Amino acid sequence: MPTHSPVNSSSRFKSRRNYRKPLPDGCAFRPSLVGLICLALVFIPVALAQPHFTDATASAGVNELQWDAVFPSTITFSVELLYMSAGVAAGDFNNDGWVDLYVTRIDMPNLLFQNDGTGAFVEMGGSAGVDLTAHSSGCGWGDVNNDGLLDLYVITFSQIERNHLYINNGDGTFTEDAVARGVHMPQVGANGSRSYTSVAFGDHDRDGDLDMFVTEWRVVGSQNALFQNDGTGHFTNVTSAAGLSLSTMPGFAPRFADIDNDGWPDLLVAADFGQSRMFHNNQDGTFTDITAAANVGTDENGMGATTGDIDQDGDLDWFVTSIYDPFDTCGSTSCNWGASGNRFYTNMGSLAFADTTDDWDVRHGYWGWGTSLFDYDNDGDLDLGMTNGFVLPFTAFEDQFNMDPVRLWRNDGGGAMTEIASAANIADTRSGKGFVVFDYDRDGDLDIYIANNGDYPLLAQNIGGNDQNWLQVSLKGRATNAFGIGARVYVQAESGGPEQMHEMSASSNFMSHNPLVAHFGLGTDISTIHQVRVDWPISGFETILNDVAINQFITITEPVLGDCDNSGSVDAGDVLCMTDCLDGPDTPHTPGCNVVDFDDDQDVDLKDYQSFCASVGG
């Protein structure tokens, strides 16, 4: 099994399997036309079988009921949220290289599953101090105090509860500190109990720490909130100061995403009842609502969301799940929903998007919830998955959606997708809500965890995705936040070929978070990766790695000014590297040289050498 490798390690070649058909019955080699035909059949290559999934829920030890569906009549809250909730967040909380899971429940203790590195998980919520027994919905991992350890935010809903922020102690335990840090969001207010749903982390003011956005599903008096980090992991509600008008937005899935490539994270929120919104970052702590101008927000019941560069043109596209009911079975007035299904908003540049839902053929997702863009077959383009289904035991209007099957669309590489969930053996029909993709067994392909409301989850192990090559990248920020959230990783498999882009994100798929790892499928036709590049948003530096080995996990560290050899400190060891930069023909684009361009004039010269010497005290 692959292990962490240093960047620029020697290439490791993956042999290509040569699949051929067996000899047809009765064929033997003889110098005749029939014999030649039979011989030709022997040497017809057979394409690689498509990857598929197998149910690993029980064998991995995560087969725990989400809630027992007993109506807690003594508590006041939005009853619908009982049947919408099932949260999960994937993240490596103990930094051992194996992705762990936190799972929220409604009337039982929440669960922390530690990945033991053998393909199984050990539940340790109680010993870690995060076994919250509350009506929990969304959750997410984010390093709020920038110490290199993932902290945990857990959202609850009811009249008597609040949200929780668990600070990672670094020893397998957590300390709850939401009240002191200003993000507890008490439930009782002017409008009674609250209905909080999801959380996203991102550095909206580009000061090097993580801010938070929390959504609430409420039509009137909604308290969707933007919290600004003061640099120590303590927060101030700056929603009004940021110019965000959110009181009528029933929020479900918030995402920080840089939609115009200016280095500043914008805010995208999938929201119910036609209220999905796109807010452009004005670079001064405020946002402008550009929903209509950008041609987005037409989804009638936005619920889940994901972003990714589907067309590999270097910017982020936005997919939003909704409800597809082409026959409008009960009439829009009585049901209070739209019927036109999902939306795929393709980024056209200049803050404009095109509705390409039907071009991609991804409108029909039943009653959609969590979703993610990811390369499940490692062929170098993004596929799309979503979960769905809704069960309200005291009504009948949604009965047609009680057993919706999971949807998985394979990118055909030519601007279209094909729905293959059943063929890939992942057509789960339970009431799915949270949806995360992560490589739980570290074999180089992405697995899926679905949190099912009022039922057992599904851990779908990817079988055969790693028949094609791959690369997984983690980031270590310095000026940028510790996990590089907001940084962009670019991979160009072959010189002159297309470039894949992944923006490191700690945003919500719908009550669920993917891990902080950039995964790239690479196909079968390369033995080394031409180039891996990272753009760091806060320092402004660019890391370039050439001739990178395939099929490995790498961690890339953000450079600091003067640290030419990327050792972690500016010292005499950088002298040789600095000298090479002085002599280089194209110093701004030479790996390492951009961090010794002290005056930022795109040329490393004697002025920079003098600044470098001063920085090392010589």
CSV table of C-alpha atoms in Angstrom, one decimal, residues 12 50 57 158 174 191 193 263 283 301 326-327 379 397 400 423 434 450 462 484-485 491 493 495 519 551 587 606 618:
chain,number,residue,atom,x,y,z
A,12,ARG,CA,7.4,4.8,-9.5
A,50,GLN,CA,-15.3,0.1,-15.1
A,57,THR,CA,-20.2,-0.6,6.1
A,158,SER,CA,-34.1,22.5,19.1
A,174,PHE,CA,-11.1,17.7,22.5
A,191,ASN,CA,-38.6,33.5,16.7
A,193,SER,CA,-36.2,27.5,18.4
A,263,GLY,CA,-7.6,35.2,-4.9
A,283,GLN,CA,-11.9,42.6,-0.9
A,301,ASN,CA,-35.2,24.2,-3.8
A,326,PRO,CA,-41.5,16.3,-13.9
A,327,PHE,CA,-45.2,15.5,-13.4
A,379,ASP,CA,-9.5,9.0,-15.7
A,397,PHE,CA,-47.2,14.2,-0.3
A,400,GLN,CA,-42.9,9.1,-4.3
A,423,ALA,CA,-24.1,-0.4,-12.9
A,434,GLY,CA,-24.8,13.7,4.1
A,450,ILE,CA,-23.6,8.3,2.8
A,462,ASN,CA,-14.2,1.8,-4.6
A,484,GLY,CA,-4.0,25.6,2.9
A,485,ILE,CA,-7.8,26.1,2.6
A,491,VAL,CA,-1.7,19.1,-12.0
A,493,ALA,CA,-0.1,15.1,-16.3
A,495,SER,CA,3.5,18.6,-21.1
A,519,HIS,CA,-7.3,14.0,-5.4
A,551,ASN,CA,0.5,6.9,-7.4
A,587,THR,CA,14.2,33.2,-12.1
A,606,LEU,CA,21.7,41.9,-6.3
A,618,GLY,CA,25.0,38.3,7.3
